[in-house]
Structure formats: structure tokens, C-alpha cells
Short mmCIF file of C-alpha atoms and ligand atoms in Angstrom, two decimals:
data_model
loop_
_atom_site.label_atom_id
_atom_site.label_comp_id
_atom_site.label_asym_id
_atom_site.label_seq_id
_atom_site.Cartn_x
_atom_site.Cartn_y
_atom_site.Cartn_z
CA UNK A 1 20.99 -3.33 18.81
CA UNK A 2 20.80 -0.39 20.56
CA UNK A 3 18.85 2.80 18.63
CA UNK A 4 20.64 6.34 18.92
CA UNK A 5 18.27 8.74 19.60
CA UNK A 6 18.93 12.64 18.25
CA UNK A 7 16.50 14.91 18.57
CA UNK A 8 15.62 17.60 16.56
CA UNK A 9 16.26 21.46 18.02
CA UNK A 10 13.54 23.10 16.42
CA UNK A 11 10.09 21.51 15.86
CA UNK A 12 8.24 22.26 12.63
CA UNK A 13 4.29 23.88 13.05
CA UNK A 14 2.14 21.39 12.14
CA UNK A 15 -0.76 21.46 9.64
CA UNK A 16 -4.37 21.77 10.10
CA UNK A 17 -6.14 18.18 10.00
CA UNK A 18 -8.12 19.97 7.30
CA UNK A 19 -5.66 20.04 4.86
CA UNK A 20 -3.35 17.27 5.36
CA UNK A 21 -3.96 15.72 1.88
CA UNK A 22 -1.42 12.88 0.75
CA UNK A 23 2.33 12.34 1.11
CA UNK A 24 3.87 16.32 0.79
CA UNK A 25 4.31 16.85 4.54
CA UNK A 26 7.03 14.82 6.57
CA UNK A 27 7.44 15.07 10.48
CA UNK A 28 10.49 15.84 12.67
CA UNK A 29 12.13 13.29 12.93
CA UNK A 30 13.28 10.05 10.60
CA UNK A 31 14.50 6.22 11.20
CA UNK A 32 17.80 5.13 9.68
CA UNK A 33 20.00 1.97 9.66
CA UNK A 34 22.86 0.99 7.39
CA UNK A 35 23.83 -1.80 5.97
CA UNK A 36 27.44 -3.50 4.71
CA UNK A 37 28.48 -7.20 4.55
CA UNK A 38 31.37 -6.56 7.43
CA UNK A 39 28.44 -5.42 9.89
CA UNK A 40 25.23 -6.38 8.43
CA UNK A 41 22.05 -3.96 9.40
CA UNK A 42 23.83 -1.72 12.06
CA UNK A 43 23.80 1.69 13.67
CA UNK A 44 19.43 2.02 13.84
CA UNK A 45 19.15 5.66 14.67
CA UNK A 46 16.13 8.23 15.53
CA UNK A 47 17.19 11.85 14.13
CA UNK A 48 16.19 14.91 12.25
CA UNK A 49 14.37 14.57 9.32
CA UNK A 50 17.14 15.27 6.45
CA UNK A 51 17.67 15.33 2.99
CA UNK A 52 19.86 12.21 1.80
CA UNK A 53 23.98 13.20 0.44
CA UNK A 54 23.95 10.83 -2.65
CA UNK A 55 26.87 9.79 -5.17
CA UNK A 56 25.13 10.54 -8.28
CA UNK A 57 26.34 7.04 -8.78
CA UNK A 58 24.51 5.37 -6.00
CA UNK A 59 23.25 2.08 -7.76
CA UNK A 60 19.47 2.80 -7.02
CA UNK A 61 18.96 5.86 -8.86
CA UNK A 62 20.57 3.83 -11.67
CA UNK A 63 18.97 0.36 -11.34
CA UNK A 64 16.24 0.77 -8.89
CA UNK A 65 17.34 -1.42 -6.52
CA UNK A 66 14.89 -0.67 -3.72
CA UNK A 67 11.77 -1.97 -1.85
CA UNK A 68 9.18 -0.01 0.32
CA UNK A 69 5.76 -0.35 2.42
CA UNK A 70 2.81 1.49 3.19
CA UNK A 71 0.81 1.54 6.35
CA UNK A 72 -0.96 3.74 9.09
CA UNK A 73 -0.48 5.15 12.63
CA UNK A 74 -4.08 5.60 13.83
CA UNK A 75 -5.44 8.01 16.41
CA UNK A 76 -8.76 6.35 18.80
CA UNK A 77 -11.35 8.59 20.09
CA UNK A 78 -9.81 8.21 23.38
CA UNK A 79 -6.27 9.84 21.99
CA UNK A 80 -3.97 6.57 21.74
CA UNK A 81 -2.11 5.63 18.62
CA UNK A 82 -2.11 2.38 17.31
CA UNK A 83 -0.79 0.55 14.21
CA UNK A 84 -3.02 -2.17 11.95
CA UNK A 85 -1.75 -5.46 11.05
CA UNK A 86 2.28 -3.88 11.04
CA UNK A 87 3.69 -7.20 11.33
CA UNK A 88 2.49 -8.08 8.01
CA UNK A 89 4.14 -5.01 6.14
CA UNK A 90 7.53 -5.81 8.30
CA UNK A 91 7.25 -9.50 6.76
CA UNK A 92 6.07 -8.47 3.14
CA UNK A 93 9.19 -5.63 2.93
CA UNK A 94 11.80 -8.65 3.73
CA UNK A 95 9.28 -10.57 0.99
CA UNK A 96 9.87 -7.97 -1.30
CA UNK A 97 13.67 -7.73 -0.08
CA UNK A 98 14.15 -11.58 -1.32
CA UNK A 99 12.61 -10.34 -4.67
CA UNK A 100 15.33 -7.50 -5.29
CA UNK A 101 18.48 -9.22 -3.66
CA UNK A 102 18.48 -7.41 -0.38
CA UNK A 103 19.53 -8.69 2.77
CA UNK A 104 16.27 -9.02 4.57
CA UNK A 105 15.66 -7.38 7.99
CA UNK A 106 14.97 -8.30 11.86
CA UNK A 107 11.22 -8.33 11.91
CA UNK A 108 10.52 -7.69 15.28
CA UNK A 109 13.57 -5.48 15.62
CA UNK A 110 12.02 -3.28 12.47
CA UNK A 111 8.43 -3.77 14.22
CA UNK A 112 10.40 -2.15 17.71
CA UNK A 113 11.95 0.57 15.35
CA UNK A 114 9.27 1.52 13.70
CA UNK A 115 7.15 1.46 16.87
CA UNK A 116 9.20 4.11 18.29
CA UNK A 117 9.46 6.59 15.58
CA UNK A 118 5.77 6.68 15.39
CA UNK A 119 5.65 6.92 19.75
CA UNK A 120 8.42 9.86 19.26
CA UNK A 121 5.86 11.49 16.56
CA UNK A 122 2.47 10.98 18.11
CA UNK A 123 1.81 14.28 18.44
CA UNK A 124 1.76 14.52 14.32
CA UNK A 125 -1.04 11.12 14.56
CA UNK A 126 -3.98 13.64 13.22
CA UNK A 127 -7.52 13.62 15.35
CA UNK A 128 -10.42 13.96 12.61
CA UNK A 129 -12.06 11.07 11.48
CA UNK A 130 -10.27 8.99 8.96
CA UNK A 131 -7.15 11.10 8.71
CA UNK A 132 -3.94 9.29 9.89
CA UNK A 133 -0.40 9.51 9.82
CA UNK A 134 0.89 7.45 6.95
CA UNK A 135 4.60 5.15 7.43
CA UNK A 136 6.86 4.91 4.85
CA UNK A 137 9.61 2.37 5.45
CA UNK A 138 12.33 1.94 2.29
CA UNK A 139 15.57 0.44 1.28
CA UNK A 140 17.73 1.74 -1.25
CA UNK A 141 21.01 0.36 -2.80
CA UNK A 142 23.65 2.72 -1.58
CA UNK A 143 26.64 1.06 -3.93
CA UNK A 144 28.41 4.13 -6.18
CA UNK A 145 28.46 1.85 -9.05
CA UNK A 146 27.65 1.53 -12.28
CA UNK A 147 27.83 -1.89 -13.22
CA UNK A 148 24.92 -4.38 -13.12
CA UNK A 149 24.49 -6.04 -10.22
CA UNK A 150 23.15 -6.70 -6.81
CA UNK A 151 24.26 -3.68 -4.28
CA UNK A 152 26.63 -4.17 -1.44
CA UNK A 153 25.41 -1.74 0.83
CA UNK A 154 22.45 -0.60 1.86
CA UNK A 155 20.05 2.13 3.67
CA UNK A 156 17.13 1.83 5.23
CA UNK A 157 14.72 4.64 6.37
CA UNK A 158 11.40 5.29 7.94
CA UNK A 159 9.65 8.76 7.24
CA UNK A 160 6.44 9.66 8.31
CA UNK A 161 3.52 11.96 6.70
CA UNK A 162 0.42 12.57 8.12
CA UNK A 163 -2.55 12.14 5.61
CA UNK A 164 -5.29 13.33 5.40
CA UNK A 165 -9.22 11.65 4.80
CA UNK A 166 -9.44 10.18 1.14
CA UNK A 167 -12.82 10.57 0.88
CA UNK A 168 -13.44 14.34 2.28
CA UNK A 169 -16.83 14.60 0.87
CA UNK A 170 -17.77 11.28 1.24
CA UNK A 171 -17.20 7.68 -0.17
CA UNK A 172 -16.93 8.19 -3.68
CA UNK A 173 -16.80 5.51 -6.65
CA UNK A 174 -14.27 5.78 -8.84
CA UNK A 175 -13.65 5.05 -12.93
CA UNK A 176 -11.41 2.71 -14.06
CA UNK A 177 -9.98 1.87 -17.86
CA UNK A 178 -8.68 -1.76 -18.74
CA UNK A 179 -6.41 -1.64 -21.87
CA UNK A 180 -5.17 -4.36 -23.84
CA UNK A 181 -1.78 -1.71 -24.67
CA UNK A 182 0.37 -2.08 -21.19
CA UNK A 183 0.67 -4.32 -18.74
CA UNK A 184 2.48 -3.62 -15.27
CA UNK A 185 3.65 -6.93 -14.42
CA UNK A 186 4.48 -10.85 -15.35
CA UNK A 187 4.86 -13.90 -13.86
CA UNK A 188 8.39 -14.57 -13.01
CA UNK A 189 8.83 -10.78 -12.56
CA UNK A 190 8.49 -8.06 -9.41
CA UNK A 191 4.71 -7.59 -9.56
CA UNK A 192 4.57 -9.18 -6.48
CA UNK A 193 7.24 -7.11 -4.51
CA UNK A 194 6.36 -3.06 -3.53
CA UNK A 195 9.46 -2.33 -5.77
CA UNK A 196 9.56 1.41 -6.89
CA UNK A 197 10.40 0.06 -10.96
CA UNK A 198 6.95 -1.33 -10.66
CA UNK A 199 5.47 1.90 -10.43
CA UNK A 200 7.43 3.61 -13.00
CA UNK A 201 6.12 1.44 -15.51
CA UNK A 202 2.84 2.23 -14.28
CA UNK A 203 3.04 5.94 -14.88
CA UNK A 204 2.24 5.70 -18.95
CA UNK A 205 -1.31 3.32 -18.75
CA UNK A 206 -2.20 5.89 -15.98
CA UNK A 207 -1.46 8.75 -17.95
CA UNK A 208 -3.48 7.85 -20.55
CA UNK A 209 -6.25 6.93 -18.53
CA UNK A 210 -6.23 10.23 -16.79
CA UNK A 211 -6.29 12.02 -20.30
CA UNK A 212 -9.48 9.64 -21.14
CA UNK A 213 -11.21 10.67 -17.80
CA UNK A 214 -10.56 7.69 -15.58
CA UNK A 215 -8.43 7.57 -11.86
CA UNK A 216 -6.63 4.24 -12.59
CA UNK A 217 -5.71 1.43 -14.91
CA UNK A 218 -7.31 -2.03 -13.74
CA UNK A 219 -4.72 -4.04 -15.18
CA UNK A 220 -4.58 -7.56 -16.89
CA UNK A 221 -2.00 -10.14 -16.72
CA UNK A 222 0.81 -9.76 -18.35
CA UNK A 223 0.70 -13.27 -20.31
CA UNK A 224 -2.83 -13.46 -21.65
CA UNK A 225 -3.66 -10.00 -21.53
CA UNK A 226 -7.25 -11.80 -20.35
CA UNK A 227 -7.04 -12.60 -16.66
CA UNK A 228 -8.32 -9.45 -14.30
CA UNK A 229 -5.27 -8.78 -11.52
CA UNK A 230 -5.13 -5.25 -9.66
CA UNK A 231 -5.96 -1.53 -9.78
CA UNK A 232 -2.81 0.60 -9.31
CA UNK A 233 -1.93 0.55 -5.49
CA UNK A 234 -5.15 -1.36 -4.66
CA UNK A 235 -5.86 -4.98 -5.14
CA UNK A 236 -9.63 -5.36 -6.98
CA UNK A 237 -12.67 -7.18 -5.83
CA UNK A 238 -15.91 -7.96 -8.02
CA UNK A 239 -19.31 -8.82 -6.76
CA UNK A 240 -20.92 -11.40 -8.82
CA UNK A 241 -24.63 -13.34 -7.84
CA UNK A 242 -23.85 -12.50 -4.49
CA UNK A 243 -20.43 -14.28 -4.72
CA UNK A 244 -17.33 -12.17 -4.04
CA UNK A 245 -14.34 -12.90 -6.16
CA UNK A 246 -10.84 -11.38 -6.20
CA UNK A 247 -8.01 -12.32 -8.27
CA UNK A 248 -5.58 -15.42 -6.86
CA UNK A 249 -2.26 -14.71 -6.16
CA UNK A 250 -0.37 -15.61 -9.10
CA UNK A 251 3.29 -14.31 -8.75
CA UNK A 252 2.42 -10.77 -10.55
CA UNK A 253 0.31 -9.39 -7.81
CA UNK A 254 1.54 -7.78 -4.93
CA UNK A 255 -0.31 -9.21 -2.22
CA UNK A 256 -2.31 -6.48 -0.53
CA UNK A 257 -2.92 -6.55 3.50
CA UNK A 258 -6.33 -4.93 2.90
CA UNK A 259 -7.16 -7.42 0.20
CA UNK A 260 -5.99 -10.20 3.37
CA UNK A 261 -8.29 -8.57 5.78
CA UNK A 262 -11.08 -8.37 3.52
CA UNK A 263 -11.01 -12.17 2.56
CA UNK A 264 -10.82 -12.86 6.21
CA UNK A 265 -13.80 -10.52 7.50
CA UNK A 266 -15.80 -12.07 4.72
CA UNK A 267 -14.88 -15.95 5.97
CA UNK A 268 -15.55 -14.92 9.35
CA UNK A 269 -19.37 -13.31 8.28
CA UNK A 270 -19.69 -16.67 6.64
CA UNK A 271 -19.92 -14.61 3.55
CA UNK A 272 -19.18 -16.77 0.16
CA UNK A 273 -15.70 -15.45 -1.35
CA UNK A 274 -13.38 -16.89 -3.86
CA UNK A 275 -9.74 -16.45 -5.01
CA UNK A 276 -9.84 -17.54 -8.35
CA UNK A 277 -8.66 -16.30 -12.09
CA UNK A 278 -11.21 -14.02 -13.65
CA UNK A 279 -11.20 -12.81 -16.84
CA UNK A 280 -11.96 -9.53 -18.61
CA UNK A 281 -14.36 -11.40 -20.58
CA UNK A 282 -15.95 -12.98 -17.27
CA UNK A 283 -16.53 -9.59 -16.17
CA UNK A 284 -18.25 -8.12 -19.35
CA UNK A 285 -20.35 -10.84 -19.60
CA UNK A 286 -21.48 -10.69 -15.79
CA UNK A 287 -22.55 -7.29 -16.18
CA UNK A 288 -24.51 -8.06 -19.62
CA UNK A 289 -26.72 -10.35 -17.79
CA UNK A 290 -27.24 -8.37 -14.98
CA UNK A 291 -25.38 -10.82 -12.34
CA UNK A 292 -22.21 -8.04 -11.81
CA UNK A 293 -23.70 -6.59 -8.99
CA UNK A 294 -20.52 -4.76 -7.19
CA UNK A 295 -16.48 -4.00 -7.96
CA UNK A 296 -14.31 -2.50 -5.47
CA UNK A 297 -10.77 -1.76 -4.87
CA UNK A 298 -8.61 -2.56 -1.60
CA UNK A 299 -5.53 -1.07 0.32
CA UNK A 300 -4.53 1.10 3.16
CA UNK A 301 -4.20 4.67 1.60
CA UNK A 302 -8.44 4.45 0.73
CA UNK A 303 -9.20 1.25 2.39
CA UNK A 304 -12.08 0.31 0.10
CA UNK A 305 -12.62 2.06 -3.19
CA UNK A 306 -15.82 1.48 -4.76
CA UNK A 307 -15.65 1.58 -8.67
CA UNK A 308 -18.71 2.71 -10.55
CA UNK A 309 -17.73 2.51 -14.11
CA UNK A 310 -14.88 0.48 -16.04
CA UNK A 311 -13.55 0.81 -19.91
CA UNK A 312 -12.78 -1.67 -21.89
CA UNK A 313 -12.15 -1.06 -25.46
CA UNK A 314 -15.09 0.70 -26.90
CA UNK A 315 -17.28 -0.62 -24.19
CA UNK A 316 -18.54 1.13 -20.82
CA UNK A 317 -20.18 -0.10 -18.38
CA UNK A 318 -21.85 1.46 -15.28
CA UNK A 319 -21.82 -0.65 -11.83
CA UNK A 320 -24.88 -0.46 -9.40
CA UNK A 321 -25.88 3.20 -10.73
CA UNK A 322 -22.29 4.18 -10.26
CA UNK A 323 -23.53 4.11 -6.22
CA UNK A 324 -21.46 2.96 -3.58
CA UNK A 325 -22.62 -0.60 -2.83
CA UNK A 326 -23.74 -2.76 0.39
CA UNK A 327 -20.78 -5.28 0.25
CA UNK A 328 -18.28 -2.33 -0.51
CA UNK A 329 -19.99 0.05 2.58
CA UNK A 330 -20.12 -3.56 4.76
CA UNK A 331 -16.19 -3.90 4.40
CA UNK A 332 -14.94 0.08 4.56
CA UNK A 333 -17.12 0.61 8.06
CA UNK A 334 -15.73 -2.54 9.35
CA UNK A 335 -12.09 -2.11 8.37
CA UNK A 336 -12.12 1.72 9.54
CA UNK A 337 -13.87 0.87 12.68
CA UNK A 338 -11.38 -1.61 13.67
CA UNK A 339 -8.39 0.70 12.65
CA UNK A 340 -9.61 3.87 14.69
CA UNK A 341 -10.90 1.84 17.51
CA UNK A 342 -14.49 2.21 17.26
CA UNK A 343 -15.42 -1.69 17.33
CA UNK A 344 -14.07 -4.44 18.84
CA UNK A 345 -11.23 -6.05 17.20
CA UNK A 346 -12.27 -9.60 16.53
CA UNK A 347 -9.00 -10.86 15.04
CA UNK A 348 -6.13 -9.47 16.84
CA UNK A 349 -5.02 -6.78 14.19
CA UNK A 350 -4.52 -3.84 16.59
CA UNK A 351 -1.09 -3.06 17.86
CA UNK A 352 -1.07 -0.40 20.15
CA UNK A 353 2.17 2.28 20.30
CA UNK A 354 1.27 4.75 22.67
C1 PLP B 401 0.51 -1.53 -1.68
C2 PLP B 401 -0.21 -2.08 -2.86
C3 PLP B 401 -1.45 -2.72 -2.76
C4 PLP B 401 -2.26 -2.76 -1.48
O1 PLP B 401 -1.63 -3.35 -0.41
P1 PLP B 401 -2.09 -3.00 1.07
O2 PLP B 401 -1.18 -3.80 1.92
O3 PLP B 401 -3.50 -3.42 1.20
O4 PLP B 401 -1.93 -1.54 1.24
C5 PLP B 401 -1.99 -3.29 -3.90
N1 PLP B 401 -1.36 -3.22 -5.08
C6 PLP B 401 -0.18 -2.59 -5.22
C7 PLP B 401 0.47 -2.57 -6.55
C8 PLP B 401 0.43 -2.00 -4.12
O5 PLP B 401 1.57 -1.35 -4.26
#
């Protein structure tokens, strides 16, 4: 397939690195394909950034029919652009496509697509440390229809927003409330799919733990209400004797590509880490004896968030003096480095665009 390339006629100014912050500011130009069952995926175009004309009875503002990713175009000291791990979003949106009964995608044709709309835009790829320009790719249901059922048509988009650093003053460790009253996800559900009804029904817990003082719900399974699974867009890591332990994949997590590169740096420093169950409970306990000795979070939009307090019902409890901690540091320079270029990359995660 060939991609139709219209370009805008007049360029928006672009913002001061200083004050990108997150997700409000879009660049010129947008990625769009359609989808029907006569054509499949068909007519991949480059244009000008544009509002969507909906039928107010387009089937995913009704049913929330739709899938999306997250990842980074990142500028190196020396002025290229390159992309981190993109072939694992590409396969983890047709993943998450499977999930919501979408017809999946071309990987390496989305990879090629994607690759150009970020080469088209590198002049929007900001230059201070640890800003970047953040990819959105999505699929909604494009049906006007209001009965229940899978979508016959589809569109899929790629919009770009350059972000900027998430920790401006510094690596900072965050507060986090576990509560017993929601859950996000179960097994057998979406949890594991970026689907946006997954973050709608995240919006409440949050809400709640904003009003109590904390950034984000560390959720537990949906089941038990006992097992330890994710932070809100982050997947969670604990620090225990030494040993680091993250949640296993068990159908209501959304498997994180920060939370793969993590276990993966950590096998390849010989470093012990375990995928295993791990329970509320567990936790408390580990910090009570003094063994807890660091929790962070993982994913691209802050890489690696150290937490320095969590909530559990009446009980609070402060991690390593609420400081940012070796293991958590040890993982953010390495991941960063890699991403903007600085250090060698070991494992083959660098795609270069321009
Ligand atoms: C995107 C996301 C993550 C992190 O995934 P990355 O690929 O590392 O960015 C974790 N949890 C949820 C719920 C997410 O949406």
C-alpha cells in the first residue's frame, strides 16, 4: 500500500521545550487509514492534523470499541530521532485489537507508517533532556449504530504531541493508595488490552485518591481483592531483601514494555528478579520487618516512578525515607540513557527514523 502524502499549508509555531508538559499540543500533520470488510485496512494517508466529522452514532462513543498505544520519538545529542522498542507497541495494539474484535493490522506496514509521520515531524522531536515527542496510535469503531455488537468499519490514526520532562525538578517519589472499594480489572476481562473503557473505570479510585492526597491507585486484583497488580498507566515493582519482584502476568494486567525492559536489564546485570503473585498482605508485612527496601512504578510517559509512601486502609507506610532508591535510580539512568542515545544499546531496542 501506497501512503498519500498531503501536506499542510500553514505550519503551526511551536512551543518552547520549557513548557511542553503532557498531551495538549498536537503537531502538523496526522496518520490515517480506514477500514471496511470489502477493502480491509486501505487508503494510509499523511495529512493535516484535523478534527474527526462523527455520526453522533458512531459505535465507539457508544460502546467503546477502541484500542490505543503509547510510545516515544527521541531526540540524541547528536540531533537524530529514534524510536524505543516500537515493534513491541505495533504487536501489543493488534494484541489489544484481538481483545476488542478488531481486525488486527500489518505490523511492519504500521511500523513503516508510523516511521514516517514521526520523519515528516522531526522538527517537533524536542532537544532538552528527557523531553520527547510522545505517539499516539488508535482505532476507533466507525459503525453509526446502535445496536450491540462488534463494528464493521474502522479508523485508525496516529497523532503526535511533544512532551515535555516528567520530572522537571528532579526524580520525585510519588504516593500511592490501595483500596479494597474498586478494582480496574478481572481475569477474563480487558485489563490486559490499552482499551480506553479501562481507563474510564479508573477515573473514580483515582479521584478519590487525589481528594486523600495521593497521585494514583495501586490496584488489586479483581478476584481476591489480595494479589498486588499495577499503578494506573505504570506496571509496579517492589524491592524486597534485595530481591526484585513484580506482579506475573495474569490476564488483568496490561503488559507494560517498560516493565519488559526492566525484567530484562535486571537478567542481563545478573540481578535476582521474580514474576510472581504478591499480595497486599506480603507487602505490609515486608515493610514491618524492615525487608521492603524499594517500590517503583514502570512505563514510557515517566519511565521509572519511584513511590515513597502507600495507603492501605488505616495504615501508611513510608519507603526508604520516601527517597528515591539505588535499584529505582539503577533502572531510570539506564533506560533513559539507552532511549536518548547516551549509552550503548546492549539489546537492540533502538530504531532509528531520521
Ligand atoms: C500503557 C500502560 C502501562 C505501561 O506500559 P508501557 O508499555 O511500559 O508504557 C501499564 N499499565 C497500564 C494500565 C497502561 O495503560
Amino acid at each position: 500500500m501506497q501512503i498519500t502524502i498531503t501536506k499542510a499549508e500553514n505550519l503551526k509555531p511551536k512551543p518552547e521545550d520549557a513548557n511542553l508538559g503532557f498531551g495538549s499540543i498536537f503537531t502538523d500533520h496526522m496518520f490515517n487509514m480506514d477500514y471496511n470488510p470489502e477493502k480491509g485496512w486501505h487508503n494510509p494517508r499523511i495529512e493535516p492534523y484535523a478534527a474527526i466529522e462523527m455520526d453522533p452514532a458512531t459505535m465507539m462513543l457508544h460502546y467503546a470499541q477502541g484500542v490505543f498505544e503509547g510510545l516515544k520519538a527521541y531526540r540524541t545529542r547528536s540531533g537524530s530521532v529514534q524510536l524505543f522498542r516500537p515493534e513491541k507497541n505495533v504487536k501489543r495494539l493488534n494484541r489489544s485489537c484481538r481483545a476488542l474484535c478488531i481486525p488486527e493490522v500489518n505490523e511492519t506496514f504500521l511500523l513503516n507508517s508510523l516511521k514516517q509521520l514521526v520523519a515528516l515531524e522531526k522538527d517537533w522531536v524536542p532537544s532538552v533532556p528527557e523531553t520527547s515527542l510522545y505517539i499516539r496510535p488508535t482505532i476507533i469503531a466507525t459503525d453509526p449504530f446502535l445496536g450491540v455488537r462488534a463494528s464493521n468499519t474502522y479508523r485508525l490514526f496516529i497523532i503526535l504531541s511533544p512532551v515535555g520532562a516528567y520530572y522537571p525538578e528532579g526524580f520525585n517519589p510519588i504516593k500511592i493508595w490501595v483500596t479494597k472499594d474498586y478494582v480496574r480489572a478481572v481475569r477474563g476481562g480487558v485489563g490486559e488490552a490499552k482499551t480506553p473503557g479501562n481507563y474510564a473505570a479508573s477515573l473514580r479510585a483515582g479521584d478519590e485518591a487525589h481528594k486523600n492526597g495521593y497521585s494514583q491507585v495501586l490496584w488489586l486484583d479483581g478476584v481476591e481483592l489480595k494479589y498486588l497488580e499495577e499503578v494506573g498507566s505504570m506496571n509496579i515493582f517492589f524491592v524486597i531483601d534485595g530481591e526484585i519482584i513484580t506482579p506475573s502476568l495474569t490476564g488483568s494486567i496490561l503488559p507494560g514494555i517498560t516493565r519488559d525492559s526492566v525484567i530484562a536489564l535486571a537478567k542481563m546485570w545478573n540481578m535476582k528478579i521474580t514474576e510472581r503473585k504478591i499480595s497486599i498482605d506480603e507487602l505490609m508485612g515486608a515493610h514491618e520487618t524492615g525487608i521492603l527496601n524499594e517500590v517503583f512504578g514502570a512505563g514510557t510517559a515517566a519511565v521509572i516512578s519511584p513511590v515513597g509512601e502507600i495507603k492501605y486502609g488505616k495504615k501508611t507506610i513510608i519507603i526508604n525515607n520516601g527517597k528515591v532508591g539505588l535499584v529505582a535510580n539503577k533502572f531510570y539512568t539506564a533506560l533513559t540513557d539507552i532511549q536518548y542515545g547516551r549509552a550503548e544499546d546492549p539489546m537492540g531496542w533502538i530504531v532509528p527514523v531520521t
